[in-house]
mmCIF file of C-alpha atoms in Angstrom:
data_model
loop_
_atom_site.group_PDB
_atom_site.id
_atom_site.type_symbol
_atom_site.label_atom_id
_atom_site.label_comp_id
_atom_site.label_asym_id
_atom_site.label_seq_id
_atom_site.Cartn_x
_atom_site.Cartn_y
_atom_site.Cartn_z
ATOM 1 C CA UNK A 1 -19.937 -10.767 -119.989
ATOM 2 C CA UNK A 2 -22.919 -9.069 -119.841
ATOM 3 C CA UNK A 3 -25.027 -8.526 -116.492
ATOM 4 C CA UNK A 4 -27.997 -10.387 -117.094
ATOM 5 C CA UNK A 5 -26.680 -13.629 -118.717
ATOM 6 C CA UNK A 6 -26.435 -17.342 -116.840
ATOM 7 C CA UNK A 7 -22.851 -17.953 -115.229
ATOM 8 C CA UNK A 8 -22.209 -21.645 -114.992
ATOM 9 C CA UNK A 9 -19.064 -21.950 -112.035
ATOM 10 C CA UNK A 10 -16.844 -24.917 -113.086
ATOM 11 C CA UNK A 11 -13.445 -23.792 -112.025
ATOM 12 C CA UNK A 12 -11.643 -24.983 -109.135
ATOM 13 C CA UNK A 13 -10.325 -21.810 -107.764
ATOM 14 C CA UNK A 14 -14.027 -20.331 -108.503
ATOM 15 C CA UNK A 15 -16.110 -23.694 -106.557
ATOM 16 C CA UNK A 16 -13.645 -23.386 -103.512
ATOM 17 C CA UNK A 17 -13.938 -19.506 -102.799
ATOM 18 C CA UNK A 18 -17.835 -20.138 -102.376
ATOM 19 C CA UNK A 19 -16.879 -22.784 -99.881
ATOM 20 C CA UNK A 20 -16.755 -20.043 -97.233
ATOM 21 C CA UNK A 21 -20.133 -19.231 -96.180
ATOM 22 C CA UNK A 22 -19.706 -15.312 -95.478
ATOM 23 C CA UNK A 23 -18.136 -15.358 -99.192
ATOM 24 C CA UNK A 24 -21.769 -17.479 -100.581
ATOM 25 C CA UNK A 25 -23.928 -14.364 -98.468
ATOM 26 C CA UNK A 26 -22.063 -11.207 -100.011
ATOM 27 C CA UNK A 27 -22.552 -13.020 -103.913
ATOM 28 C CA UNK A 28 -26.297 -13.912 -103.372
ATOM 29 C CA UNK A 29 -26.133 -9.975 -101.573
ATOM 30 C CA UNK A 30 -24.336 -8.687 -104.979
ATOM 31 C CA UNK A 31 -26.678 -10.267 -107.362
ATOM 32 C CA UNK A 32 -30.010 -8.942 -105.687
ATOM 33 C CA UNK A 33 -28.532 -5.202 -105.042
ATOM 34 C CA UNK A 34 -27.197 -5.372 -108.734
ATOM 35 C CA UNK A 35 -23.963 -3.471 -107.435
ATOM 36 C CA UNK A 36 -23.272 -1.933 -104.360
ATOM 37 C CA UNK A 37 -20.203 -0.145 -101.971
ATOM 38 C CA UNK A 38 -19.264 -2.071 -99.501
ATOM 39 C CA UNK A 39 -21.350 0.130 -96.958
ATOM 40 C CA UNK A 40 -24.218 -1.395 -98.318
ATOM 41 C CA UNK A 41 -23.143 -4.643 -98.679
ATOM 42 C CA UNK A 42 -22.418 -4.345 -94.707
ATOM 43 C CA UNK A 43 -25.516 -2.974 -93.904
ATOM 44 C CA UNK A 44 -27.810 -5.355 -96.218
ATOM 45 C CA UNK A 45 -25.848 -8.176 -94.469
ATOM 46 C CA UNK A 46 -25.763 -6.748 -90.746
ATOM 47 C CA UNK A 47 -22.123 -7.224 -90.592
ATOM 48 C CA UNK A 48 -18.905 -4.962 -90.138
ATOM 49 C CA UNK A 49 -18.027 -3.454 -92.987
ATOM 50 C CA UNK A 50 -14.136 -4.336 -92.180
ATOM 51 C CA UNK A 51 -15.039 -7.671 -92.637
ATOM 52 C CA UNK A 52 -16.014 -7.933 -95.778
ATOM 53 C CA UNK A 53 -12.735 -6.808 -97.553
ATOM 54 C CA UNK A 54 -11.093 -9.892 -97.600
ATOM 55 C CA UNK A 55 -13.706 -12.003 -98.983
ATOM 56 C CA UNK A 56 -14.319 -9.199 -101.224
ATOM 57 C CA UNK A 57 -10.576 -9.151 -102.635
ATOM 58 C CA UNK A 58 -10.615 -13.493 -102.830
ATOM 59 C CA UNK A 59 -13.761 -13.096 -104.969
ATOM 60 C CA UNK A 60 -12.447 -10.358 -107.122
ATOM 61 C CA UNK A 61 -9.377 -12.343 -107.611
ATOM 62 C CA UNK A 62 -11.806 -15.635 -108.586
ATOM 63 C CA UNK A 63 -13.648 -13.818 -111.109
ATOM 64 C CA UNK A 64 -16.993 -14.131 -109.718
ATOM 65 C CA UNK A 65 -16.921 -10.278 -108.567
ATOM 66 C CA UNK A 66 -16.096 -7.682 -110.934
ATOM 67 C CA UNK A 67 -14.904 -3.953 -110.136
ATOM 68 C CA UNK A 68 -18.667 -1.744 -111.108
ATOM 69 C CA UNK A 69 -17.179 2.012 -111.297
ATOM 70 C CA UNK A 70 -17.361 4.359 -108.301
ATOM 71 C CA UNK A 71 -19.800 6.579 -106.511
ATOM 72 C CA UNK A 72 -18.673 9.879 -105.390
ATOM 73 C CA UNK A 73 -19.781 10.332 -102.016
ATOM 74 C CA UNK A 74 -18.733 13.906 -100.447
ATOM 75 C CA UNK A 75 -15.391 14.015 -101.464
ATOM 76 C CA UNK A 76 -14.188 10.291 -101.181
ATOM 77 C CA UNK A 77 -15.550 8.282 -103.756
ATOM 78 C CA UNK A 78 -16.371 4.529 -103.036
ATOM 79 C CA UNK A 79 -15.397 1.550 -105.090
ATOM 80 C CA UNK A 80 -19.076 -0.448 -106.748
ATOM 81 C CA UNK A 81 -18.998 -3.817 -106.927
ATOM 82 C CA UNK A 82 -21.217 -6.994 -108.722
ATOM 83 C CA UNK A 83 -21.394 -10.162 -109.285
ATOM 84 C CA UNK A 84 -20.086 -11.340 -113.040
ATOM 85 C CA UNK A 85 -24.104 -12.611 -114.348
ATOM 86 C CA UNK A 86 -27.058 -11.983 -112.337
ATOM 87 C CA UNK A 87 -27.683 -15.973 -112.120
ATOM 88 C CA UNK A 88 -24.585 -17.804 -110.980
ATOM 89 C CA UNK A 89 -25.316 -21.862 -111.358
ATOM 90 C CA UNK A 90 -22.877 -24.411 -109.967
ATOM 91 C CA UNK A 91 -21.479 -27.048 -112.378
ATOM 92 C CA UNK A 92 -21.940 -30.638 -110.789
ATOM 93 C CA UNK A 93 -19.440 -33.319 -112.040
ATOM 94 C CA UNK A 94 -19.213 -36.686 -110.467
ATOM 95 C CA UNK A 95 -16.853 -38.178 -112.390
ATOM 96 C CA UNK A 96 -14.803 -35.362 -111.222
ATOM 97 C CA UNK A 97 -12.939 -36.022 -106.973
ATOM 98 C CA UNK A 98 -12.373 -32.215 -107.129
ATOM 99 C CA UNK A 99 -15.663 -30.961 -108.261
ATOM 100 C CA UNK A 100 -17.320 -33.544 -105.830
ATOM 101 C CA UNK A 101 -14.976 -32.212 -102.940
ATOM 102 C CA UNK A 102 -15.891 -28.632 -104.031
ATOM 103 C CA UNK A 103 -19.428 -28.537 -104.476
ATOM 104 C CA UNK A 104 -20.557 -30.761 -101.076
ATOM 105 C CA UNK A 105 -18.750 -28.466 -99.305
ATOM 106 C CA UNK A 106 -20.350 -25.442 -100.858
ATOM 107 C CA UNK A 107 -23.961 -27.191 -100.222
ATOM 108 C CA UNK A 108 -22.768 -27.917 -96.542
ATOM 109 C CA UNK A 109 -22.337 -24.513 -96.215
ATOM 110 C CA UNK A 110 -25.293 -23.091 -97.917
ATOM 111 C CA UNK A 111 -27.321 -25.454 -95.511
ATOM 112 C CA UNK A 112 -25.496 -24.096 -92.374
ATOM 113 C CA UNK A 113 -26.363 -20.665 -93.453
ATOM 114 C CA UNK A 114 -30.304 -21.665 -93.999
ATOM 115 C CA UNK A 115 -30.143 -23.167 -90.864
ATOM 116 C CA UNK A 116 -28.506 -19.877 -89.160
ATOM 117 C CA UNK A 117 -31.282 -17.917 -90.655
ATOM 118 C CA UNK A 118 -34.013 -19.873 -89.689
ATOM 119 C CA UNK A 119 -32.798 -20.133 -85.737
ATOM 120 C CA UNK A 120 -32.605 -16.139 -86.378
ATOM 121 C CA UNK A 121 -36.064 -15.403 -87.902
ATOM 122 C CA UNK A 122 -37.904 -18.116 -85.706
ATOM 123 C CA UNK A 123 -35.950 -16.862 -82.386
ATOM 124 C CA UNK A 124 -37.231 -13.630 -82.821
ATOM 125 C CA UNK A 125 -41.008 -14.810 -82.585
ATOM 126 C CA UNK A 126 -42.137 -12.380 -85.357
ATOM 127 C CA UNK A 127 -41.982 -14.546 -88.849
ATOM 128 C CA UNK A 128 -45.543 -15.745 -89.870
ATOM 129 C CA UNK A 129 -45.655 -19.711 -89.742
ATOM 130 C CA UNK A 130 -49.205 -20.292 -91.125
ATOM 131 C CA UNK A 131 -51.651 -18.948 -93.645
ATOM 132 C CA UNK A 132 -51.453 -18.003 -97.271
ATOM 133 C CA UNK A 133 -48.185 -15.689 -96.378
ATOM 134 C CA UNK A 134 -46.342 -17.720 -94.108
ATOM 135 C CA UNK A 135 -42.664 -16.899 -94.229
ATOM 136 C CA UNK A 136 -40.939 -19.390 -92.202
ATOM 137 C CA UNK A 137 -40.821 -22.909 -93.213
ATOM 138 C CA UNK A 138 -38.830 -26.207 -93.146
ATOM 139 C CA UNK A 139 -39.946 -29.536 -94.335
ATOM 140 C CA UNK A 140 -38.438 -32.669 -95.442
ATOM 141 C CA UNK A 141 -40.727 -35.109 -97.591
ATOM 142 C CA UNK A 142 -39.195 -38.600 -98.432
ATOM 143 C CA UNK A 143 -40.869 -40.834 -101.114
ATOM 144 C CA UNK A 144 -41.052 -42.966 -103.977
ATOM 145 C CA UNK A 145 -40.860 -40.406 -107.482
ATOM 146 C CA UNK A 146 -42.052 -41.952 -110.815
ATOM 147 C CA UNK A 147 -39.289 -40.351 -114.161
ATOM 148 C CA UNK A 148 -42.204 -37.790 -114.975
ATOM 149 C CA UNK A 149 -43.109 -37.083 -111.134
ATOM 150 C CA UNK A 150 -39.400 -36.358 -110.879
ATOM 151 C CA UNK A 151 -39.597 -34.295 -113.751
ATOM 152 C CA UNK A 152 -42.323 -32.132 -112.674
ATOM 153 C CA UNK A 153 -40.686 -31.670 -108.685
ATOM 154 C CA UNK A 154 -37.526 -30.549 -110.922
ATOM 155 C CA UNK A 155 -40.111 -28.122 -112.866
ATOM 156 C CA UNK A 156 -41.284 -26.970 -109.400
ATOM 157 C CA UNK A 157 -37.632 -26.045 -107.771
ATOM 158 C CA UNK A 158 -36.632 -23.929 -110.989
ATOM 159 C CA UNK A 159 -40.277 -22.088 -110.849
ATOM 160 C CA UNK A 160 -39.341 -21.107 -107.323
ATOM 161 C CA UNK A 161 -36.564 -20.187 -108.340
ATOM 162 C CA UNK A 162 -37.720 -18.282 -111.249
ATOM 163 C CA UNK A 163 -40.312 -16.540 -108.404
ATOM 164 C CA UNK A 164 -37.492 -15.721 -105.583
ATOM 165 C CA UNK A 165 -34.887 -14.705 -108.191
ATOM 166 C CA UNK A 166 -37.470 -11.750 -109.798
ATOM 167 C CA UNK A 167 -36.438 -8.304 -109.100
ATOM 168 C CA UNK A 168 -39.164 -5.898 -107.554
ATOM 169 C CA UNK A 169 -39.332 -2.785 -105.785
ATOM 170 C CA UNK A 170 -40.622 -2.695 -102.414
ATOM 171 C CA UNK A 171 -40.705 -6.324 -100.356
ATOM 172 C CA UNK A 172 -38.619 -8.081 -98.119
ATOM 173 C CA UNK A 173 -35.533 -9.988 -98.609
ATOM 174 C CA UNK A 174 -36.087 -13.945 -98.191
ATOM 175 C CA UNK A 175 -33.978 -17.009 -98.368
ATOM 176 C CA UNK A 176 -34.551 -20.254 -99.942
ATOM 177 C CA UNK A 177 -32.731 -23.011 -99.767
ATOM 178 C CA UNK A 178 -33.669 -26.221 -101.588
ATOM 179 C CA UNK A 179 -32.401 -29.615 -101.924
ATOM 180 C CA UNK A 180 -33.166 -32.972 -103.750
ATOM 181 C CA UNK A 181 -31.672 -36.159 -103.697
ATOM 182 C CA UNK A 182 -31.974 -39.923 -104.352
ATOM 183 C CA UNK A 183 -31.987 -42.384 -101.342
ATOM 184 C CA UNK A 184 -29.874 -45.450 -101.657
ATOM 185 C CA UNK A 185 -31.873 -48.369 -99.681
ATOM 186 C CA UNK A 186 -32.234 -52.482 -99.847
ATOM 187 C CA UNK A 187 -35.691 -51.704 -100.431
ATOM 188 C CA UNK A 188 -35.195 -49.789 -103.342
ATOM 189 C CA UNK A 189 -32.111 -52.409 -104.737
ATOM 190 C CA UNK A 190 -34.778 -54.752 -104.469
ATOM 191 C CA UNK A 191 -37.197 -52.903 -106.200
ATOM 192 C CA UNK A 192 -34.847 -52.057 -109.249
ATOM 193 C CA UNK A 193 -33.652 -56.172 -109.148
ATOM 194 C CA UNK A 194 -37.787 -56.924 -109.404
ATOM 195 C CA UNK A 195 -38.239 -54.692 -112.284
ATOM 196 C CA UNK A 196 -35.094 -55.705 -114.010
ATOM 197 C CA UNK A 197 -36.506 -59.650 -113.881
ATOM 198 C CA UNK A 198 -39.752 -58.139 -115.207
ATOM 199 C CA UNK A 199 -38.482 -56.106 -118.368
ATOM 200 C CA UNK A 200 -36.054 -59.651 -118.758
ATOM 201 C CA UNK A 201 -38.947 -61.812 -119.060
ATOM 202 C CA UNK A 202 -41.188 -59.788 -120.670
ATOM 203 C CA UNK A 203 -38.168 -59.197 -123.853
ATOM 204 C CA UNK A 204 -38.384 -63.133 -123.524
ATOM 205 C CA UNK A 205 -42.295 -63.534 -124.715
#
């Protein structure tokens, strides 16, 4: 498969080896740096460099990280590594137990990280929180969406994407971590009962 194409995970053994949260950080790592040793997968993620060999061999073995050639380096050479596609998507089933299982716990994790990294950047009392380039941020916005307001919020979320995902020289490495969901309430079974009666009685006249 070539580099730059869309990778859609659906498999089981592929969904539950992104469960682990250290295993999520050296793939979104991977697909930025294009392919990299582990030296500088260690040092882009400020961890040991021991401890990335597991994860590394359980994502080789998934699929989702692919052997890239080596890099001689004095007289040792060092093993490259990347992701299989630049743009990995998860595949969401409902009607499937095991994809549900798979792919709440992968988004429980990917929320624990965002919430690591924000207690990180905001502890440090450096990140800018206001102004045109503010860099740290968290908000949660709950409302009523019309089909073509939801629409355009879904337009919104893959632009950022689109925006974050962009490769550049130069810059800083950010995080973004974005989620969207419908609220169950009585208010809103009410609501769906009222306009029910009204599309009933209007097919009536």
């Amino acid at each position: 498969m070539r580099r730059g194409t869309k990778y859609v995970i659906r498999e089981q053994r592929q969904l539950k080896v992104l469960v682990s949260a250290g295993r999520q950080e050296i793939v979104d790592a991977l697909a930025k740096l294009d392919s990299a040793s582990v030296g500088e997968l260690a040092a882009t993620l400020g961890r040991p460099a021991d401890a990335l060999y597991y994860h590394l061999r359980a994502l080789k073995k998934s699929g989702l990280v692919v052997h890239a050639g080596f890099r001689g380096r004095g007289r040792r050479k060092e093993e490259l590594f990347r992701t299989i596609a630049a743009d990995l998507r998860l595949h969401y089933e409902p009607a499937d137990a095991g994809n549900r299982r798979a792919v709440t716990a992968i988004v429980g994790s990917l929320l624990r990280l965002g919430i690591r990294d924000f207690r990180k950047a905001f502890n440090k009392g450096r990140a800018l929180v206001q102004g045109p380039k503010r860099e740290l941020w968290a908000a949660r916005q709950v409302g009523w969406l019309l089909p073509e307001e939801l629409a355009e919020v879904n337009k919104s979320i893959q632009r950022l994407r689109r925006v974050v995902a962009r490769r550049r020289p130069g810059g800083r490495l950010y995080a973004i971590t974005v989620m969207l969901t419908p609220l169950e309430t009585k208010l809103s079974d009410r609501r769906k009962e009222k306009a029910l009666r009204a599309n009933k009685a209007r097919g009536k006249r």
